[in-house]
mmCIF file of C-alpha atoms and ligand atoms in Angstrom:
data_model
loop_
_atom_site.group_PDB
_atom_site.id
_atom_site.type_symbol
_atom_site.label_atom_id
_atom_site.label_comp_id
_atom_site.label_asym_id
_atom_site.label_seq_id
_atom_site.Cartn_x
_atom_site.Cartn_y
_atom_site.Cartn_z
ATOM 1 C CA MET A 38 7.649 29.424 9.869
ATOM 2 C CA ASP A 39 9.873 27.812 7.260
ATOM 3 C CA LEU A 40 7.436 27.516 4.360
ATOM 4 C CA LEU A 41 4.036 29.072 3.695
ATOM 5 C CA LEU A 42 1.751 27.789 0.942
ATOM 6 C CA THR A 43 -0.377 30.690 -0.214
ATOM 7 C CA ASN A 44 -3.202 31.141 -2.681
ATOM 8 C CA ILE A 45 -4.544 27.578 -2.310
ATOM 9 C CA GLY A 46 -7.784 27.423 -4.319
ATOM 10 C CA VAL A 47 -9.178 24.402 -2.493
ATOM 11 C CA LEU A 48 -7.657 22.517 0.404
ATOM 12 C CA ALA A 49 -9.152 19.029 0.837
ATOM 13 C CA THR A 50 -8.255 16.714 3.703
ATOM 14 C CA PRO A 51 -9.782 14.086 5.932
ATOM 15 C CA GLU A 52 -9.331 14.720 9.648
ATOM 16 C CA GLY A 53 -8.273 12.663 12.619
ATOM 17 C CA THR A 54 -5.911 9.810 13.369
ATOM 18 C CA THR A 55 -8.266 6.825 13.110
ATOM 19 C CA PRO A 56 -9.792 5.230 9.993
ATOM 20 C CA ARG A 57 -13.097 6.519 8.652
ATOM 21 C CA THR A 58 -16.022 4.467 7.405
ATOM 22 C CA GLY A 59 -19.742 4.713 6.621
ATOM 23 C CA ASP A 60 -20.885 8.316 6.148
ATOM 24 C CA LYS A 61 -17.605 9.459 7.700
ATOM 25 C CA GLN A 62 -15.464 7.917 4.938
ATOM 26 C CA GLY A 63 -16.347 10.847 2.686
ATOM 27 C CA ASP A 64 -16.660 13.463 5.396
ATOM 28 C CA ILE A 65 -13.644 15.651 4.636
ATOM 29 C CA ARG A 66 -12.629 19.212 5.421
ATOM 30 C CA ILE A 67 -12.734 21.612 2.471
ATOM 31 C CA VAL A 68 -11.244 25.097 2.803
ATOM 32 C CA LYS A 69 -11.385 27.538 -0.077
ATOM 33 C CA ASP A 70 -8.731 30.257 -0.394
ATOM 34 C CA ALA A 71 -6.539 28.481 2.141
ATOM 35 C CA MET A 72 -3.009 28.621 3.488
ATOM 36 C CA VAL A 73 -0.687 25.969 4.934
ATOM 37 C CA GLY A 74 2.214 26.828 7.234
ATOM 38 C CA ILE A 75 5.172 24.535 7.889
ATOM 39 C CA LYS A 76 7.909 24.593 10.524
ATOM 40 C CA ASP A 77 10.568 21.953 11.247
ATOM 41 C CA GLY A 78 8.905 19.551 8.817
ATOM 42 C CA LYS A 79 5.533 19.715 10.594
ATOM 43 C CA LEU A 80 2.238 21.461 9.867
ATOM 44 C CA VAL A 81 1.786 24.544 12.035
ATOM 45 C CA TYR A 82 -1.058 26.254 10.169
ATOM 46 C CA VAL A 83 -3.890 24.784 8.049
ATOM 47 C CA GLY A 84 -6.813 27.082 7.381
ATOM 48 C CA PRO A 85 -8.231 30.075 5.555
ATOM 49 C CA ARG A 86 -6.011 32.834 4.156
ATOM 50 C CA ASP A 87 -4.456 34.841 6.968
ATOM 51 C CA ASN A 88 -2.514 37.807 5.644
ATOM 52 C CA GLY A 89 -0.724 38.148 8.977
ATOM 53 C CA LEU A 90 1.249 34.930 8.392
ATOM 54 C CA SER A 91 4.785 34.982 7.034
ATOM 55 C CA ALA A 92 7.622 32.527 6.489
ATOM 56 C CA LYS A 93 11.200 32.292 5.231
ATOM 57 C CA GLU A 94 9.913 30.850 1.961
ATOM 58 C CA THR A 95 6.568 31.127 0.187
ATOM 59 C CA LEU A 96 5.005 28.892 -2.459
ATOM 60 C CA ASP A 97 2.202 30.466 -4.473
ATOM 61 C CA CYS A 98 -0.249 27.641 -5.267
ATOM 62 C CA GLN A 99 -1.981 29.710 -7.973
ATOM 63 C CA GLY A 100 -5.501 28.803 -6.915
ATOM 64 C CA LYS A 101 -4.916 25.048 -7.207
ATOM 65 C CA LEU A 102 -5.957 22.007 -5.153
ATOM 66 C CA VAL A 103 -3.916 20.926 -2.102
ATOM 67 C CA THR A 104 -4.250 17.557 -0.333
ATOM 68 C CA PRO A 105 -2.218 15.378 2.022
ATOM 69 C CA GLY A 106 0.543 13.244 0.466
ATOM 70 C CA LEU A 107 -0.672 9.816 -0.683
ATOM 71 C CA VAL A 108 -0.001 6.757 1.447
ATOM 72 C CA ASP A 109 0.538 3.566 -0.551
ATOM 73 C CA SER A 110 -0.438 0.949 2.014
ATOM 74 C CA HIS A 111 0.228 -2.214 -0.022
ATOM 75 C CA THR A 112 3.290 -2.752 -2.223
ATOM 76 C CA HIS A 113 5.807 -5.472 -2.992
ATOM 77 C CA LEU A 114 8.481 -2.828 -3.538
ATOM 78 C CA VAL A 115 11.690 -4.864 -3.422
ATOM 79 C CA PHE A 116 12.096 -7.562 -6.081
ATOM 80 C CA GLY A 117 14.534 -8.875 -8.660
ATOM 81 C CA GLY A 118 13.715 -8.829 -12.373
ATOM 82 C CA TRP A 119 10.245 -8.414 -13.873
ATOM 83 C CA ARG A 120 7.712 -10.894 -15.244
ATOM 84 C CA ASP A 121 7.214 -9.571 -18.755
ATOM 85 C CA GLN A 122 8.294 -13.026 -19.971
ATOM 86 C CA GLU A 123 4.910 -14.276 -18.632
ATOM 87 C CA PHE A 124 2.861 -11.495 -20.196
ATOM 88 C CA GLY A 125 2.101 -13.517 -23.347
ATOM 89 C CA MET A 126 0.727 -16.391 -21.225
ATOM 90 C CA LYS A 127 -1.425 -13.939 -19.350
ATOM 91 C CA LEU A 128 -2.747 -12.484 -22.623
ATOM 92 C CA ASP A 129 -3.519 -16.025 -23.776
ATOM 93 C CA GLY A 130 -5.808 -16.282 -20.770
ATOM 94 C CA VAL A 131 -3.697 -18.429 -18.427
ATOM 95 C CA PRO A 132 -4.993 -17.527 -14.935
ATOM 96 C CA TYR A 133 -2.668 -15.940 -12.360
ATOM 97 C CA LEU A 134 -2.831 -18.944 -10.009
ATOM 98 C CA ASP A 135 -2.159 -21.404 -12.859
ATOM 99 C CA ILE A 136 1.044 -19.535 -13.737
ATOM 100 C CA LEU A 137 2.038 -19.881 -10.066
ATOM 101 C CA ARG A 138 1.101 -23.602 -10.012
ATOM 102 C CA GLN A 139 3.426 -24.094 -12.986
ATOM 103 C CA GLY A 140 6.333 -22.652 -10.992
ATOM 104 C CA GLY A 141 6.096 -19.144 -12.486
ATOM 105 C CA GLY A 142 4.431 -16.073 -11.033
ATOM 106 C CA ILE A 143 5.650 -15.329 -7.498
ATOM 107 C CA LEU A 144 8.121 -18.226 -7.799
ATOM 108 C CA SER A 145 9.729 -16.716 -10.856
ATOM 109 C CA THR A 146 10.280 -13.474 -8.910
ATOM 110 C CA VAL A 147 11.619 -15.526 -5.978
ATOM 111 C CA LYS A 148 14.264 -16.977 -8.283
ATOM 112 C CA GLN A 149 15.253 -13.539 -9.595
ATOM 113 C CA THR A 150 15.261 -12.006 -6.102
ATOM 114 C CA ARG A 151 17.457 -14.762 -4.678
ATOM 115 C CA GLU A 152 19.899 -14.163 -7.547
ATOM 116 C CA ALA A 153 20.014 -10.374 -7.152
ATOM 117 C CA THR A 154 22.542 -8.673 -4.906
ATOM 118 C CA GLU A 155 21.338 -6.461 -2.081
ATOM 119 C CA GLU A 156 22.794 -3.484 -3.926
ATOM 120 C CA GLU A 157 20.874 -4.302 -7.115
ATOM 121 C CA LEU A 158 17.621 -4.625 -5.165
ATOM 122 C CA TYR A 159 18.315 -1.369 -3.360
ATOM 123 C CA GLU A 160 19.011 0.611 -6.505
ATOM 124 C CA LYS A 161 15.972 -0.760 -8.288
ATOM 125 C CA ALA A 162 13.625 -0.064 -5.369
ATOM 126 C CA TRP A 163 15.164 3.420 -4.954
ATOM 127 C CA LYS A 164 14.251 4.221 -8.538
ATOM 128 C CA ALA A 165 10.687 2.984 -7.977
ATOM 129 C CA LEU A 166 10.415 5.143 -4.857
ATOM 130 C CA ASP A 167 11.574 8.212 -6.803
ATOM 131 C CA GLU A 168 8.858 7.527 -9.347
ATOM 132 C CA MET A 169 6.244 7.002 -6.630
ATOM 133 C CA LEU A 170 7.199 10.296 -5.005
ATOM 134 C CA ALA A 171 6.854 12.124 -8.312
ATOM 135 C CA HIS A 172 3.312 10.711 -8.514
ATOM 136 C CA GLY A 173 2.434 11.989 -5.042
ATOM 137 C CA THR A 174 3.201 9.026 -2.767
ATOM 138 C CA THR A 175 4.966 10.099 0.422
ATOM 139 C CA THR A 176 4.631 6.932 2.574
ATOM 140 C CA VAL A 177 4.961 3.358 1.293
ATOM 141 C CA GLU A 178 4.362 -0.047 2.837
ATOM 142 C CA ALA A 179 6.843 -2.603 1.476
ATOM 143 C CA LYS A 180 6.513 -6.379 1.817
ATOM 144 C CA SER A 181 9.182 -9.036 1.618
ATOM 145 C CA GLY A 182 8.075 -12.453 0.340
ATOM 146 C CA TYR A 183 10.306 -13.014 -2.667
ATOM 147 C CA GLY A 184 12.911 -14.920 -0.685
ATOM 148 C CA LEU A 185 10.916 -17.643 1.034
ATOM 149 C CA ASP A 186 14.153 -18.469 2.842
ATOM 150 C CA LEU A 187 15.493 -16.567 5.819
ATOM 151 C CA GLU A 188 18.572 -15.212 4.071
ATOM 152 C CA THR A 189 16.736 -13.667 1.115
ATOM 153 C CA GLU A 190 13.809 -12.434 3.216
ATOM 154 C CA LEU A 191 16.335 -10.608 5.415
ATOM 155 C CA LYS A 192 18.067 -9.253 2.307
ATOM 156 C CA GLN A 193 14.764 -7.718 1.180
ATOM 157 C CA LEU A 194 14.007 -6.374 4.648
ATOM 158 C CA ARG A 195 17.491 -4.834 4.958
ATOM 159 C CA VAL A 196 16.783 -3.023 1.696
ATOM 160 C CA ASN A 197 13.547 -1.716 3.256
ATOM 161 C CA LYS A 198 15.555 -0.449 6.228
ATOM 162 C CA ARG A 199 18.208 1.244 4.093
ATOM 163 C CA LEU A 200 15.483 2.884 2.010
ATOM 164 C CA ALA A 201 13.720 4.010 5.173
ATOM 165 C CA ASP A 202 16.985 5.513 6.443
ATOM 166 C CA ASN A 203 18.101 7.180 3.227
ATOM 167 C CA HIS A 204 15.139 7.927 0.982
ATOM 168 C CA VAL A 205 12.804 10.797 1.784
ATOM 169 C CA VAL A 206 9.710 8.561 1.357
ATOM 170 C CA ASP A 207 8.708 6.843 4.630
ATOM 171 C CA ILE A 208 8.690 3.029 4.584
ATOM 172 C CA ALA A 209 6.532 0.662 6.639
ATOM 173 C CA SER A 210 8.148 -2.763 6.512
ATOM 174 C CA THR A 211 6.253 -6.072 6.335
ATOM 175 C CA PHE A 212 7.572 -9.636 6.567
ATOM 176 C CA MET A 213 5.723 -11.847 4.103
ATOM 177 C CA GLY A 214 7.601 -15.142 4.229
ATOM 178 C CA ALA A 215 4.192 -16.792 3.782
ATOM 179 C CA HIS A 216 3.780 -15.509 0.211
ATOM 180 C CA ALA A 217 4.019 -18.926 -1.502
ATOM 181 C CA ILE A 218 5.349 -22.416 -0.878
ATOM 182 C CA PRO A 219 8.896 -22.398 -2.311
ATOM 183 C CA LYS A 220 9.809 -24.978 -4.932
ATOM 184 C CA GLU A 221 12.120 -26.902 -2.585
ATOM 185 C CA TYR A 222 9.167 -27.495 -0.202
ATOM 186 C CA GLU A 223 6.631 -28.258 -2.944
ATOM 187 C CA ASN A 224 5.784 -31.645 -1.465
ATOM 188 C CA HIS A 225 6.522 -30.755 2.153
ATOM 189 C CA ARG A 226 4.304 -27.771 2.932
ATOM 190 C CA GLU A 227 4.002 -28.660 6.640
ATOM 191 C CA GLU A 228 7.784 -28.487 6.888
ATOM 192 C CA PHE A 229 7.846 -25.038 5.287
ATOM 193 C CA ILE A 230 5.146 -23.835 7.662
ATOM 194 C CA ARG A 231 7.167 -25.201 10.576
ATOM 195 C CA LEU A 232 10.270 -23.396 9.289
ATOM 196 C CA LEU A 233 8.265 -20.189 8.972
ATOM 197 C CA VAL A 234 6.832 -20.350 12.471
ATOM 198 C CA GLU A 235 9.751 -21.789 14.396
ATOM 199 C CA GLU A 236 12.670 -20.098 12.665
ATOM 200 C CA MET A 237 11.795 -17.281 10.308
ATOM 201 C CA LEU A 238 9.143 -15.415 12.317
ATOM 202 C CA PRO A 239 11.265 -15.143 15.489
ATOM 203 C CA ALA A 240 14.541 -14.483 13.632
ATOM 204 C CA VAL A 241 13.013 -11.651 11.600
ATOM 205 C CA TRP A 242 11.249 -10.184 14.639
ATOM 206 C CA GLU A 243 14.538 -10.114 16.528
ATOM 207 C CA THR A 244 16.222 -8.016 13.826
ATOM 208 C CA GLY A 245 13.528 -5.354 14.184
ATOM 209 C CA LEU A 246 13.370 -5.135 10.391
ATOM 210 C CA ALA A 247 9.616 -5.738 10.121
ATOM 211 C CA GLU A 248 6.651 -4.252 11.908
ATOM 212 C CA PHE A 249 3.931 -6.288 10.181
ATOM 213 C CA CYS A 250 3.449 -9.907 9.167
ATOM 214 C CA ASP A 251 1.398 -10.675 6.050
ATOM 215 C CA ILE A 252 0.258 -13.914 4.396
ATOM 216 C CA PHE A 253 -1.194 -14.927 1.023
ATOM 217 C CA CYS A 254 -4.365 -16.723 2.139
ATOM 218 C CA GLU A 255 -5.526 -18.107 -1.177
ATOM 219 C CA ASP A 256 -6.488 -21.254 -3.037
ATOM 220 C CA ALA A 257 -3.256 -23.111 -3.942
ATOM 221 C CA VAL A 258 -1.246 -20.977 -1.490
ATOM 222 C CA PHE A 259 -2.082 -20.894 2.266
ATOM 223 C CA THR A 260 -5.440 -22.162 3.558
ATOM 224 C CA PRO A 261 -7.394 -20.113 6.121
ATOM 225 C CA GLU A 262 -6.429 -22.699 8.781
ATOM 226 C CA GLU A 263 -2.718 -22.405 7.953
ATOM 227 C CA SER A 264 -3.031 -18.614 7.804
ATOM 228 C CA ARG A 265 -4.764 -18.501 11.183
ATOM 229 C CA TYR A 266 -1.973 -20.562 12.722
ATOM 230 C CA ILE A 267 0.923 -18.572 11.206
ATOM 231 C CA LEU A 268 -0.623 -15.181 11.988
ATOM 232 C CA THR A 269 -1.491 -16.198 15.544
ATOM 233 C CA GLU A 270 2.128 -17.194 16.134
ATOM 234 C CA ALA A 271 3.282 -13.901 14.589
ATOM 235 C CA ARG A 272 0.992 -11.944 16.881
ATOM 236 C CA LYS A 273 2.487 -13.660 19.936
ATOM 237 C CA LEU A 274 5.903 -12.300 18.935
ATOM 238 C CA GLY A 275 4.582 -8.759 18.533
ATOM 239 C CA TYR A 276 3.957 -8.354 14.816
ATOM 240 C CA LYS A 277 0.913 -6.414 13.693
ATOM 241 C CA LEU A 278 -1.039 -8.511 11.230
ATOM 242 C CA LYS A 279 -2.095 -8.211 7.608
ATOM 243 C CA ALA A 280 -3.569 -10.744 5.200
ATOM 244 C CA HIS A 281 -4.031 -11.046 1.448
ATOM 245 C CA ALA A 282 -7.563 -12.387 1.608
ATOM 246 C CA ASP A 283 -10.150 -13.596 -0.914
ATOM 247 C CA GLU A 284 -8.312 -12.100 -3.876
ATOM 248 C CA ILE A 285 -9.167 -14.798 -6.387
ATOM 249 C CA GLU A 286 -11.213 -17.530 -4.722
ATOM 250 C CA PRO A 287 -13.755 -17.041 -1.910
ATOM 251 C CA ILE A 288 -12.182 -19.230 0.778
ATOM 252 C CA GLY A 289 -13.047 -17.318 3.938
ATOM 253 C CA GLY A 290 -9.966 -15.106 4.066
ATOM 254 C CA ALA A 291 -11.874 -12.046 5.274
ATOM 255 C CA GLU A 292 -13.427 -14.041 8.122
ATOM 256 C CA MET A 293 -10.012 -15.427 9.063
ATOM 257 C CA ALA A 294 -8.423 -11.945 9.038
ATOM 258 C CA ALA A 295 -11.161 -10.529 11.273
ATOM 259 C CA GLU A 296 -10.958 -13.478 13.626
ATOM 260 C CA VAL A 297 -7.195 -13.351 14.242
ATOM 261 C CA GLY A 298 -7.277 -9.583 14.727
ATOM 262 C CA CYS A 299 -5.581 -8.409 11.531
ATOM 263 C CA LEU A 300 -5.204 -4.643 11.272
ATOM 264 C CA THR A 301 -5.972 -5.017 7.553
ATOM 265 C CA ALA A 302 -7.325 -7.514 5.038
ATOM 266 C CA GLU A 303 -6.249 -6.805 1.490
ATOM 267 C CA HIS A 304 -7.688 -7.422 -2.019
ATOM 268 C CA LEU A 305 -11.065 -8.865 -0.894
ATOM 269 C CA ILE A 306 -12.446 -9.169 -4.422
ATOM 270 C CA MET A 307 -14.372 -12.311 -3.475
ATOM 271 C CA ALA A 308 -15.034 -11.477 0.191
ATOM 272 C CA SER A 309 -18.369 -12.905 1.362
ATOM 273 C CA ASP A 310 -21.148 -10.955 3.080
ATOM 274 C CA HIS A 311 -20.275 -12.767 6.259
ATOM 275 C CA GLY A 312 -16.596 -11.827 5.863
ATOM 276 C CA ILE A 313 -17.496 -8.161 5.377
ATOM 277 C CA GLN A 314 -19.698 -8.240 8.487
ATOM 278 C CA ALA A 315 -16.932 -9.903 10.483
ATOM 279 C CA MET A 316 -14.436 -7.231 9.386
ATOM 280 C CA ALA A 317 -16.846 -4.438 10.335
ATOM 281 C CA LYS A 318 -17.291 -5.957 13.771
ATOM 282 C CA ALA A 319 -13.568 -6.473 14.319
ATOM 283 C CA GLY A 320 -12.584 -3.044 12.934
ATOM 284 C CA THR A 321 -10.422 -4.586 10.202
ATOM 285 C CA ILE A 322 -9.435 -2.090 7.499
ATOM 286 C CA ALA A 323 -10.064 -3.197 3.886
ATOM 287 C CA VAL A 324 -7.105 -2.372 1.651
ATOM 288 C CA LEU A 325 -8.502 -2.565 -1.879
ATOM 289 C CA LEU A 326 -6.264 -2.846 -4.936
ATOM 290 C CA PRO A 327 -8.249 -1.665 -7.952
ATOM 291 C CA ALA A 328 -5.329 -1.463 -10.396
ATOM 292 C CA THR A 329 -4.630 -5.163 -9.750
ATOM 293 C CA THR A 330 -8.257 -6.062 -10.413
ATOM 294 C CA PHE A 331 -8.020 -4.181 -13.685
ATOM 295 C CA TYR A 332 -4.723 -5.858 -14.580
ATOM 296 C CA ILE A 333 -5.794 -9.428 -13.806
ATOM 297 C CA ASP A 334 -9.244 -8.748 -15.231
ATOM 298 C CA LYS A 335 -11.363 -9.757 -12.237
ATOM 299 C CA PRO A 336 -14.578 -8.363 -10.783
ATOM 300 C CA TYR A 337 -14.217 -5.252 -8.636
ATOM 301 C CA ALA A 338 -14.344 -5.610 -4.855
ATOM 302 C CA ARG A 339 -17.616 -4.522 -3.273
ATOM 303 C CA ALA A 340 -16.358 -1.265 -1.831
ATOM 304 C CA ARG A 341 -19.806 0.310 -1.450
ATOM 305 C CA GLU A 342 -21.112 -2.625 0.560
ATOM 306 C CA MET A 343 -17.993 -2.534 2.718
ATOM 307 C CA ILE A 344 -18.387 1.164 3.464
ATOM 308 C CA GLN A 345 -22.078 0.716 4.157
ATOM 309 C CA ALA A 346 -21.360 -2.199 6.491
ATOM 310 C CA GLY A 347 -18.920 -0.026 8.459
ATOM 311 C CA VAL A 348 -15.588 -1.287 7.111
ATOM 312 C CA PRO A 349 -12.998 1.492 6.614
ATOM 313 C CA VAL A 350 -11.740 1.293 3.016
ATOM 314 C CA ALA A 351 -8.194 2.131 1.904
ATOM 315 C CA VAL A 352 -6.944 2.007 -1.676
ATOM 316 C CA ALA A 353 -3.369 1.079 -2.649
ATOM 317 C CA SER A 354 -1.283 0.302 -5.748
ATOM 318 C CA ASP A 355 -0.137 -3.289 -4.959
ATOM 319 C CA PHE A 356 2.994 -2.456 -6.980
ATOM 320 C CA ASN A 357 4.562 -5.832 -7.862
ATOM 321 C CA PRO A 358 6.082 -7.423 -10.974
ATOM 322 C CA GLY A 359 3.151 -9.793 -11.629
ATOM 323 C CA SER A 360 -0.375 -8.613 -10.978
ATOM 324 C CA SER A 361 0.239 -4.856 -10.776
ATOM 325 C CA PRO A 362 3.409 -3.506 -12.393
ATOM 326 C CA ASN A 363 2.086 0.002 -11.747
ATOM 327 C CA LEU A 364 3.200 2.308 -8.964
ATOM 328 C CA ASN A 365 1.115 5.384 -9.705
ATOM 329 C CA MET A 366 -1.613 5.556 -7.061
ATOM 330 C CA GLN A 367 -3.623 7.938 -9.210
ATOM 331 C CA VAL A 368 -4.554 5.016 -11.499
ATOM 332 C CA GLY A 369 -6.185 3.094 -8.644
ATOM 333 C CA MET A 370 -7.810 6.255 -7.342
ATOM 334 C CA ASN A 371 -9.464 6.846 -10.727
ATOM 335 C CA ILE A 372 -10.630 3.238 -10.930
ATOM 336 C CA SER A 373 -12.025 3.435 -7.385
ATOM 337 C CA CYS A 374 -14.273 6.253 -8.443
ATOM 338 C CA LEU A 375 -15.280 4.762 -11.787
ATOM 339 C CA LYS A 376 -15.669 1.084 -10.815
ATOM 340 C CA TYR A 377 -16.118 0.912 -7.048
ATOM 341 C CA LYS A 378 -18.459 3.921 -7.349
ATOM 342 C CA MET A 379 -16.717 5.638 -4.468
ATOM 343 C CA THR A 380 -17.024 9.427 -4.317
ATOM 344 C CA PRO A 381 -13.918 11.609 -4.793
ATOM 345 C CA ALA A 382 -14.003 12.467 -1.081
ATOM 346 C CA GLU A 383 -14.208 8.782 -0.095
ATOM 347 C CA VAL A 384 -11.268 7.940 -2.351
ATOM 348 C CA LEU A 385 -9.222 10.798 -0.901
ATOM 349 C CA THR A 386 -9.765 9.367 2.591
ATOM 350 C CA ALA A 387 -8.994 5.865 1.253
ATOM 351 C CA SER A 388 -5.623 6.942 -0.115
ATOM 352 C CA THR A 389 -4.566 9.193 2.774
ATOM 353 C CA LEU A 390 -6.036 8.797 6.296
ATOM 354 C CA ASN A 391 -7.368 5.235 6.001
ATOM 355 C CA ALA A 392 -4.186 4.181 4.238
ATOM 356 C CA ALA A 393 -2.109 5.769 7.001
ATOM 357 C CA ALA A 394 -4.158 3.858 9.578
ATOM 358 C CA ALA A 395 -3.592 0.675 7.545
ATOM 359 C CA VAL A 396 0.143 1.055 8.192
ATOM 360 C CA ASN A 397 -0.276 2.239 11.765
ATOM 361 C CA ARG A 398 0.780 5.788 10.904
ATOM 362 C CA GLY A 399 -2.543 7.575 11.469
ATOM 363 C CA ASP A 400 -1.103 9.790 14.166
ATOM 364 C CA SER A 401 1.701 11.195 12.002
ATOM 365 C CA VAL A 402 0.518 11.295 8.363
ATOM 366 C CA GLY A 403 -2.616 11.007 6.209
ATOM 367 C CA THR A 404 -4.248 14.372 6.941
ATOM 368 C CA LEU A 405 -3.373 18.049 6.896
ATOM 369 C CA GLU A 406 -3.636 18.852 10.596
ATOM 370 C CA LEU A 407 -1.453 20.613 13.099
ATOM 371 C CA GLY A 408 1.423 18.522 14.386
ATOM 372 C CA LYS A 409 1.371 15.980 11.572
ATOM 373 C CA LYS A 410 4.239 15.649 9.096
ATOM 374 C CA ALA A 411 4.144 18.268 6.377
ATOM 375 C CA ASP A 412 3.536 15.802 3.528
ATOM 376 C CA VAL A 413 1.570 17.950 1.114
ATOM 377 C CA LEU A 414 0.614 17.803 -2.570
ATOM 378 C CA VAL A 415 -0.252 20.667 -4.871
ATOM 379 C CA TRP A 416 -2.240 19.325 -7.837
ATOM 380 C CA ASP A 417 -2.702 20.691 -11.315
ATOM 381 C CA ALA A 418 -6.422 20.778 -10.589
ATOM 382 C CA HIS A 419 -8.907 23.391 -9.444
ATOM 383 C CA ASP A 420 -10.998 21.034 -7.307
ATOM 384 C CA LEU A 421 -11.037 17.481 -5.977
ATOM 385 C CA ALA A 422 -13.451 15.979 -8.527
ATOM 386 C CA TYR A 423 -11.162 17.065 -11.375
ATOM 387 C CA LEU A 424 -8.528 14.536 -10.219
ATOM 388 C CA PHE A 425 -10.954 11.704 -10.860
ATOM 389 C CA TYR A 426 -12.474 13.138 -14.010
ATOM 390 C CA ARG A 427 -9.072 13.365 -15.724
ATOM 391 C CA PHE A 428 -7.339 10.092 -16.481
ATOM 392 C CA GLY A 429 -3.860 8.996 -17.469
ATOM 393 C CA SER A 430 -1.773 12.087 -16.660
ATOM 394 C CA ASN A 431 0.300 12.672 -13.572
ATOM 395 C CA LEU A 432 -1.661 15.586 -12.115
ATOM 396 C CA VAL A 433 0.729 16.121 -9.199
ATOM 397 C CA GLU A 434 2.440 19.450 -9.573
ATOM 398 C CA THR A 435 4.399 19.876 -6.348
ATOM 399 C CA VAL A 436 5.336 17.315 -3.705
ATOM 400 C CA ILE A 437 6.336 18.488 -0.254
ATOM 401 C CA LYS A 438 7.747 15.790 2.032
ATOM 402 C CA ASN A 439 8.643 16.539 5.655
ATOM 403 C CA GLY A 440 8.214 20.220 4.794
ATOM 404 C CA ILE A 441 10.738 20.181 1.950
ATOM 405 C CA ILE A 442 9.773 20.773 -1.691
ATOM 406 C CA GLN A 443 10.804 17.625 -3.602
ATOM 407 C CA HIS A 444 9.232 18.131 -6.992
ATOM 408 C CA ASN A 445 7.993 21.268 -8.590
ATOM 409 C CA LYS A 446 6.904 20.953 -12.215
HETATM 410 O O1 IZC B 541 4.325 -11.172 -7.230
HETATM 411 O O2 IZC B 541 2.369 -11.857 -7.872
HETATM 412 N N1 IZC B 541 -0.909 -11.291 -5.287
HETATM 413 N N2 IZC B 541 1.055 -11.582 -4.403
HETATM 414 C C1 IZC B 541 -0.285 -11.892 -4.175
HETATM 415 C C2 IZC B 541 1.235 -10.904 -5.477
HETATM 416 C C3 IZC B 541 -0.002 -10.704 -6.053
HETATM 417 C C4 IZC B 541 2.534 -10.432 -5.969
HETATM 418 C C5 IZC B 541 3.080 -11.219 -7.095
HETATM 419 ZN ZN1 ZN B 542 0.039 -7.967 -2.524
#
């Protein structure tokens, strides 16, 4: 063994490789006085104290809580500039979609991302990843969508690839050319959709730079009919599908996502009962973004109803320069407990196993089980509930990624 974590007060982890819902969403394994053994970056022992175990290196966890590394299953990691210049408008009550309609919002980040060099984008995203890691995130999904032209979309996706190759955090890469209608196609949306489907989707797929295809199915952005068409074409090429659905207006995004076979539907603040039922039936994972809801001051998604209906719930940061300039998953985890009324165990599953499944990584990360990657957190906490009771501090004490200690406070 390379590394042995000893003196773990409480080990808390979901189990399995597939997403959990209903009663199973909060059905986690708890081991008191536990140990974790690591070899070649993988977990080789997870269980009660066994004084017969030994390793080259030992980490005394001093009776604290240990969980799997967090999986941030929805971020817009790579972007130029910020949008603090729009913050005053937002405080004056101008709605998110109105800022976009006026050519700001996503389109203002598109402008800044087109202007940025690949190196600038890379360095900025690298810094964000370092910060995420220090807050316990060990796997990150990263969407393009601030180019809205092939060249800039590929620039963003190449940054994803370089980060995946060089940074210790794992990256799941998503093509989101359908994030908004770019200014130059303002009055020719059908032409932009044709460009997306006929040129961008196949060209990006051929580079191998994206595994998933996502779309912003929203009032004033892409209609459910347009979304259905674009995602169906993406599926034919081999992309796995995601959709931003029913974030702001209830337009049937959840139903559309279930119908086209999306792996995930994300946001879902305004998802209808029918949409929730359709997702449960199709096995679509709900990726909820509580920090965004807080930031744009909207009602909270109906997580309890989703869980009850049999929809697996994941929770992510939605890190982006507009509606969620926050990359600390602990914020959303706290809000999930306090506002969605999810239990600490349900939120743990939502930010580890279900999040791993949301990025098609359920077989390699998201739980502490033999054979999975040794992505492990030691928290400055004596039990799981304490994480959710405290608020505003980074409670991560030690981050282990691929079996290597990255941060140790
Ligand atoms: O840049 O505003 N909701 N896309 C859909 C976003 C938020 C990101 C942004
Ligand atoms: Zn998003």
